[in-house]
Coordinates of C-alpha atoms and ligand atoms in Angstrom, one line a residue:
X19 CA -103.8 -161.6 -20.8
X20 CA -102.9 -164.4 -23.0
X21 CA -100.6 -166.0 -20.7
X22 CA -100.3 -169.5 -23.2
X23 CA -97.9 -166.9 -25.4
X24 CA -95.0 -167.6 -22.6
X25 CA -95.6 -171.2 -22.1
X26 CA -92.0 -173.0 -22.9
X27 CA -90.6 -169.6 -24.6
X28 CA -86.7 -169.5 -22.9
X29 CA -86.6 -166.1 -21.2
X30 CA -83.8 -164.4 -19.8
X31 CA -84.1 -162.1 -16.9
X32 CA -81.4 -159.8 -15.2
X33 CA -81.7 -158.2 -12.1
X34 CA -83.9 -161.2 -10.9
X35 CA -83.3 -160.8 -7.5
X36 CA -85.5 -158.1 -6.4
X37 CA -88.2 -155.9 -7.6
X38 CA -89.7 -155.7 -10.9
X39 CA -87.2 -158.6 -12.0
X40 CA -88.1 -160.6 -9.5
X41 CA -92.3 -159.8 -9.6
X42 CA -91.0 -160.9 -13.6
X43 CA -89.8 -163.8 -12.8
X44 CA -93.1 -164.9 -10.7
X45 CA -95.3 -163.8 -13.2
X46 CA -93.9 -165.6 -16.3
X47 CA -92.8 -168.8 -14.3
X48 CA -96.7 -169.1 -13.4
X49 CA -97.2 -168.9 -17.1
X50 CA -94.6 -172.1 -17.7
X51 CA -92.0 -169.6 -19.7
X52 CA -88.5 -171.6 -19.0
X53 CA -86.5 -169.4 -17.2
X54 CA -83.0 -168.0 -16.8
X55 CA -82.4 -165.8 -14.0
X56 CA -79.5 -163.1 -13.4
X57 CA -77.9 -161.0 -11.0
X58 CA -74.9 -160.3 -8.5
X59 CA -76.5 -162.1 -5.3
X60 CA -76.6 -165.9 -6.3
X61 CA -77.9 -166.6 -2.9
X62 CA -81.2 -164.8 -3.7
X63 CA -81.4 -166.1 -6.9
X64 CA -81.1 -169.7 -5.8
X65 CA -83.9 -169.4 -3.1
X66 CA -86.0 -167.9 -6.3
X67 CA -85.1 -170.6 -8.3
X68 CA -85.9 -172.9 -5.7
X69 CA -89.2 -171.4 -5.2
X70 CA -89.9 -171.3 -9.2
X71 CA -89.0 -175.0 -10.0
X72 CA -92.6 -176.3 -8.5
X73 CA -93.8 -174.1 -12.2
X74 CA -91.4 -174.7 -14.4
X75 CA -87.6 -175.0 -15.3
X76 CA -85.4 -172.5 -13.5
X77 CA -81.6 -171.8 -14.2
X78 CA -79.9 -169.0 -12.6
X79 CA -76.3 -167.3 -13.0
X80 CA -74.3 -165.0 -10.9
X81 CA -73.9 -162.2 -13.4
X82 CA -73.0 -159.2 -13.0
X83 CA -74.2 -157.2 -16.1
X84 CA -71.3 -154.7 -16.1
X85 CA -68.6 -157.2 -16.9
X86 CA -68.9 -159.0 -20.6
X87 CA -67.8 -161.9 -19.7
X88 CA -70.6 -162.5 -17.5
X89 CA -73.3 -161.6 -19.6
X90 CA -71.4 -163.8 -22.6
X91 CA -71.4 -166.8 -19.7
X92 CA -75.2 -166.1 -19.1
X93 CA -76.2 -166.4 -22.5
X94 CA -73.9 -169.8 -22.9
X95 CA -75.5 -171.3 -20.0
X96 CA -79.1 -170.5 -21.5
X97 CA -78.3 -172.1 -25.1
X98 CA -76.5 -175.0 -23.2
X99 CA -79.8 -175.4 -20.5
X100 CA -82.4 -174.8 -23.6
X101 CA -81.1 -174.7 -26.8
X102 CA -82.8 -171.8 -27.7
X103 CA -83.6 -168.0 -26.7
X104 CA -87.0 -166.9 -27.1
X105 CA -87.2 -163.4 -25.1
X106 CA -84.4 -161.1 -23.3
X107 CA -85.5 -158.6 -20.8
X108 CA -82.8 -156.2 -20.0
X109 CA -83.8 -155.4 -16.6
X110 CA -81.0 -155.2 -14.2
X111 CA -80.2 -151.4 -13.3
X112 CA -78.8 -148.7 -10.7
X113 CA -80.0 -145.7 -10.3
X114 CA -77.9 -142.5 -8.1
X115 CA -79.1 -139.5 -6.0
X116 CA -76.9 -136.2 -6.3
X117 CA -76.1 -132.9 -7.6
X118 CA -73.8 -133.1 -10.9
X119 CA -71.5 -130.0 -8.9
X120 CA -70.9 -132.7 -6.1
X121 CA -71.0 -136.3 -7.7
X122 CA -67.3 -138.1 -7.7
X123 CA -67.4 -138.7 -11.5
X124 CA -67.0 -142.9 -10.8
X125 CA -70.9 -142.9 -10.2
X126 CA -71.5 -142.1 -13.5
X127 CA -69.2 -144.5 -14.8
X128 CA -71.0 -147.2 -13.0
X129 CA -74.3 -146.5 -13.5
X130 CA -73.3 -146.3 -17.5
X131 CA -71.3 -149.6 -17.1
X132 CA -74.6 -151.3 -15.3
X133 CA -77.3 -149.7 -16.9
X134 CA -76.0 -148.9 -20.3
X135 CA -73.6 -151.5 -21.1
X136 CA -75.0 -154.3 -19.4
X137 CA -77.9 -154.0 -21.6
X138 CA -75.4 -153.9 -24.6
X139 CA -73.7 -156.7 -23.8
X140 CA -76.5 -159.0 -22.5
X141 CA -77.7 -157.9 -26.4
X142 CA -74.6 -158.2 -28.3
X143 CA -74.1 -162.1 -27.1
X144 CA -77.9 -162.9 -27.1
X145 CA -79.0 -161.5 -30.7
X146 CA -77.7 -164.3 -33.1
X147 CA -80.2 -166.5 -30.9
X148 CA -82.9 -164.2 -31.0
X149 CA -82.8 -163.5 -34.4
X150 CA -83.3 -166.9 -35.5
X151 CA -86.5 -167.1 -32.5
X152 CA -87.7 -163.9 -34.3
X153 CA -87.4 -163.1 -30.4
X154 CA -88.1 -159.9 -27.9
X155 CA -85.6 -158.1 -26.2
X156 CA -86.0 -155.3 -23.8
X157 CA -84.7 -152.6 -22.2
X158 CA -86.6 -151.6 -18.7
X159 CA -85.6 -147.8 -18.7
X160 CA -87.4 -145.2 -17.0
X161 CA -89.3 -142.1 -17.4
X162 CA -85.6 -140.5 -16.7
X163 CA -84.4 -141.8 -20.3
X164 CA -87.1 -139.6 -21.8
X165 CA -86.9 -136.4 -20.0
X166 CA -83.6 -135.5 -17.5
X167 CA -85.0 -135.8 -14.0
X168 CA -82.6 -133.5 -11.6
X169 CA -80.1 -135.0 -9.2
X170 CA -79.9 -138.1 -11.2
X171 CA -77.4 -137.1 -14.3
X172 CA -75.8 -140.2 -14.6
X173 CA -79.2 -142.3 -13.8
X174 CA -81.0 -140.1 -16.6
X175 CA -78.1 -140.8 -19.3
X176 CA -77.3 -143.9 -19.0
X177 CA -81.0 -144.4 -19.4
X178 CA -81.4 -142.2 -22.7
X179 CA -78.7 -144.3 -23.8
X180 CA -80.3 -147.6 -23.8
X181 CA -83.3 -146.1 -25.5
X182 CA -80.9 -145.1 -28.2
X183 CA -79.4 -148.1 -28.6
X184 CA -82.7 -149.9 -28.7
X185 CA -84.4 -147.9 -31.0
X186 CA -81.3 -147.6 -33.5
X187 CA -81.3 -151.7 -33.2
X188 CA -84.9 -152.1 -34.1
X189 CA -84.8 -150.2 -37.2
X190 CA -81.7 -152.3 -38.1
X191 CA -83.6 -155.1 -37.8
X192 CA -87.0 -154.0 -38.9
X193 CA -87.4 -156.6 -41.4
X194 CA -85.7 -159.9 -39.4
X195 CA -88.5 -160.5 -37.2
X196 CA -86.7 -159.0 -34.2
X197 CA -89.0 -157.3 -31.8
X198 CA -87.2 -154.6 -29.5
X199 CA -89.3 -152.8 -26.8
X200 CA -88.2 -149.8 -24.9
X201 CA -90.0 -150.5 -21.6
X202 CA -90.3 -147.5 -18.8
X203 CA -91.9 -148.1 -15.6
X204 CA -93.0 -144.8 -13.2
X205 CA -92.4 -144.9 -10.0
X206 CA -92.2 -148.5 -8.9
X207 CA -92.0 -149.7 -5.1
X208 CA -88.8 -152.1 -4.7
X209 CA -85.6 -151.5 -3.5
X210 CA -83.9 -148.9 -6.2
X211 CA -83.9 -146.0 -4.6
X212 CA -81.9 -147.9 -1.3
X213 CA -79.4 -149.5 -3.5
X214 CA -78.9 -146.1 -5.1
X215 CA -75.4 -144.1 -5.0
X216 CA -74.7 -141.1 -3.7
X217 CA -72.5 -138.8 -4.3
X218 CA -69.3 -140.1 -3.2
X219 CA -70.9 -143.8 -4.9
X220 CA -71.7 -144.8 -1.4
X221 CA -75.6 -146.3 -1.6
X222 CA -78.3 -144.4 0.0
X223 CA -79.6 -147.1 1.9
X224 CA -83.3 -145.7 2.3
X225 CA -85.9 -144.1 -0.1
X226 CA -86.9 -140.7 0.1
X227 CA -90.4 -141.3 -1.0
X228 CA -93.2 -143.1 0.2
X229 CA -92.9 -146.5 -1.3
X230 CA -96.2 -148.0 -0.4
X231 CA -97.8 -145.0 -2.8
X232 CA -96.3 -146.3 -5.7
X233 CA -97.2 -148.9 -8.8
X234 CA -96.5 -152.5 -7.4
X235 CA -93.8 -154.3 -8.9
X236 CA -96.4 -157.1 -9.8
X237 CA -98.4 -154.8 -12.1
X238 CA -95.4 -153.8 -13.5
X239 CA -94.6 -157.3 -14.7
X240 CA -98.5 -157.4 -16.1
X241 CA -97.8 -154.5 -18.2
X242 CA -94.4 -156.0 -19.1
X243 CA -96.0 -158.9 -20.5
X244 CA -98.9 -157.5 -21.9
X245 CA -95.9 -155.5 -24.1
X246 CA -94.4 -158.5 -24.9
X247 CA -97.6 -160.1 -26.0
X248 CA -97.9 -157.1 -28.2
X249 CA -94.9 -157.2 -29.7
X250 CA -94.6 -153.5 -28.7
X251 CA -92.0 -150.8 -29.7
X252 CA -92.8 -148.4 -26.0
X253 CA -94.6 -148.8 -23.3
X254 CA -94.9 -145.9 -20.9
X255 CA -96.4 -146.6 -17.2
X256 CA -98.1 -144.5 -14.9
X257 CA -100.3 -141.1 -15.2
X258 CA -97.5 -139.2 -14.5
X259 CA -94.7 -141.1 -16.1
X260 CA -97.1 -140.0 -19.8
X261 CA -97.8 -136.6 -18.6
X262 CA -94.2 -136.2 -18.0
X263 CA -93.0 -137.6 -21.5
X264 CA -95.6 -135.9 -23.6
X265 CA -95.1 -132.3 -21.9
X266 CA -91.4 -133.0 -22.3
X267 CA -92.3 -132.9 -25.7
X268 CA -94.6 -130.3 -26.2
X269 CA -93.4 -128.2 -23.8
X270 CA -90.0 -128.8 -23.0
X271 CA -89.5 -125.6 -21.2
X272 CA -92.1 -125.3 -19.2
X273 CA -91.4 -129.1 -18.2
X274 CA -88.0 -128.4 -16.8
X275 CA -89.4 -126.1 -14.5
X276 CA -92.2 -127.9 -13.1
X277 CA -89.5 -130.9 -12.6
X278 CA -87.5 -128.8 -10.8
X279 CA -90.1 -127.6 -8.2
X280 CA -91.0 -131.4 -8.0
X281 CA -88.2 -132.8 -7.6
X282 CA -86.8 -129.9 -5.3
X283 CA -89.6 -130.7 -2.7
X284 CA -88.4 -134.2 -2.5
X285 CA -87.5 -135.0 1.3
X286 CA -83.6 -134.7 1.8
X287 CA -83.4 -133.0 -2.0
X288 CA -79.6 -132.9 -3.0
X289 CA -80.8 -129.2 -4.4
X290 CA -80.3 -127.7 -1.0
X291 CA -77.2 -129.1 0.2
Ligands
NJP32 O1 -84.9 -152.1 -8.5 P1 -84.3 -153.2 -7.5 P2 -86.1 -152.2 -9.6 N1 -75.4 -156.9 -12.3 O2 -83.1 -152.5 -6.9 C1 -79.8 -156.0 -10.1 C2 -85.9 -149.6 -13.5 N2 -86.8 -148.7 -13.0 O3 -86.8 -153.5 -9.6 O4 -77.2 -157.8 -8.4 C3 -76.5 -157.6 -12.3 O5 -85.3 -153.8 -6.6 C4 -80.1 -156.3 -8.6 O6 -79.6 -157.5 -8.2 P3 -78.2 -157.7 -7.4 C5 -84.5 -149.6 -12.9 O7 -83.7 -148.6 -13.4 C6 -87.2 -148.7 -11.7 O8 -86.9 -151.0 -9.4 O9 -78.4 -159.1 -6.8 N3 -77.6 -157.3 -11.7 C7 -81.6 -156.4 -8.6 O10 -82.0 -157.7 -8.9 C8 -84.0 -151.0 -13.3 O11 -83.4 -150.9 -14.5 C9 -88.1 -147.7 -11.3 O12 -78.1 -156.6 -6.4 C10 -77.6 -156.1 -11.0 C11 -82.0 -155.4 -9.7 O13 -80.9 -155.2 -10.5 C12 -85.3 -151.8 -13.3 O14 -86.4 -150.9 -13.3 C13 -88.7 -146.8 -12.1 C14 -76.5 -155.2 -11.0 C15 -82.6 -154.1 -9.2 O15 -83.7 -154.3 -8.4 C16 -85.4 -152.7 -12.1 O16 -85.3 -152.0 -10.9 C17 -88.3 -146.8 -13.5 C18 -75.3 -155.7 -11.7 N4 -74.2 -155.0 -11.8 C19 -87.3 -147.7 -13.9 N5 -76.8 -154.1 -10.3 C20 -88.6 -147.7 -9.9 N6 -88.4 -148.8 -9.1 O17 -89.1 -146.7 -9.4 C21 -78.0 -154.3 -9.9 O18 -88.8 -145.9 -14.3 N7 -78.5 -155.4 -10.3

């Protein structure tokens, strides 16, 4: 990996405070990118920050990514700290564990005002600055914003409708030097499936699957930068994370039910309640 492409580019990252933003954050401080860091628990992000500042320059910001206002402050502070904005890596996101006949309609809404919005507003107030960096932004969705993945309806959606977004945006922009990647991680140890809602928007406060047989979090962030290096439109991680997508397409039938079995024999699966 050419890791002099990050040295002194202004990055922002959300959801900085654990997993794949936070293996991010590691990985592109070590390769002197200037970095601003979001999420809810300032606490974490100022012991990261902390940690970070032997590397390079850290800022971080309380944000939470569901309200505009904080992602419009994030962005000020950035321009205000570094002038400039040289890559946006949409990252911060919720997902949910239930059956659509039992979910209290709110989870949705959240998971769409986190996942979805967040990313549209971190965008909206960031683009003017990346369009005159001819800039990256991303959106880290999942395999679930290519093909619906059972007991997660509003997880799936809101995650389809980032990709939408993103993809509409980079043909809007096709010719202004903007580069927009749509960015979907497998299966990823790190703490989503804890902080995940349940039906009633309660989180789940333990994973169903066994974590350790996962893709690190730290070889997430490889591949994240590797796509960034690349100036890539996708990237799709994991065996089964393509298997999934390209049977989705090819078979989209058949796909469904295999997902269902798979997802059926999940410990604790919502199908049998
Ligand atoms: O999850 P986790 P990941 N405002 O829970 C932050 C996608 N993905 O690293 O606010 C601002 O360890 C939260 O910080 P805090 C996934 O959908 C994952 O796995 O302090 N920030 C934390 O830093 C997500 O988009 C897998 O609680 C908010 C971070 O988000 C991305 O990868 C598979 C926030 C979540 O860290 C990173 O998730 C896949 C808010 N309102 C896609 N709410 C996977 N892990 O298996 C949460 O395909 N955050």
């Amino acid at each position: 990996m050419n890791r002099k492409y990050f040295k002194d580019k202004v990055m922002i990252i959300t959801g900085a405070s654990s997993g794949i933003g936070l293996a991010s954050a590691k990985l592109f401080a070590s390769c002197g990118a200037k970095l601003a860091l979001a999420a809810r628990s300032s606490d974490k992000l100022a012991e990261i920050a902390e940690e970070l500042s032997s590397e390079t320059e850290v800022l971080y910001v309380r944000t939470d990514v569901s309200v505009e206002a904080d992602c419009k402050n994030l962005i000020d502070k950035t321009v205000e700290r570094f002038g400039r904005i040289d890559i946006l890596v949409n990252n911060a996101g919720l997902s949910m564990r239930a059956m659509f006949r039992d979910l209290d309609l709110s989870v949705i809404k959240t998971l769409m005002d986190v996942n979805f919005w967040g990313t549209v507003y971190c965008t909206k107030h960031a683009l003017p600055w990346l369009l005159k960096s001819r800039g990256s932004v991303v959106g880290v969705i999942s395999i679930a914003g290519y093909s619906g993945l059972p007991g997660r309806t509003g997880y799936s959606s809101s995650k389809y409708a980032v990709r939408g977004f993103l993809d509409t945006l980079r043909i809007e922009h096709l010719y202004d030097g903007l580069h927009v990647m749509v960015f979907a991680p497998g299966f990823t140890a790190s703490n989503v499936r804890n902080a995940a809602l349940t039906a009633d928007g309660s989180p789940q406060g333990r994973t169903p699957r066994d974590e350790g047989r996962m893709m690190t979090a730290e070889k997430v962030a490889e591949y994240l930068a590797k796509g960034l290096i690349r100036r890539k439109s996708h990237m799709i991680l994991t065996p089964i994370g393509k298997l999934t997508v390209l049977m989705h397409n090819l078979w989209p039938s058949l796909t469904d039910r295999l997902e269902f079995s798979y997802m059926a024999k999940e410990p604790d699966s919502p199908f049998h309640k």
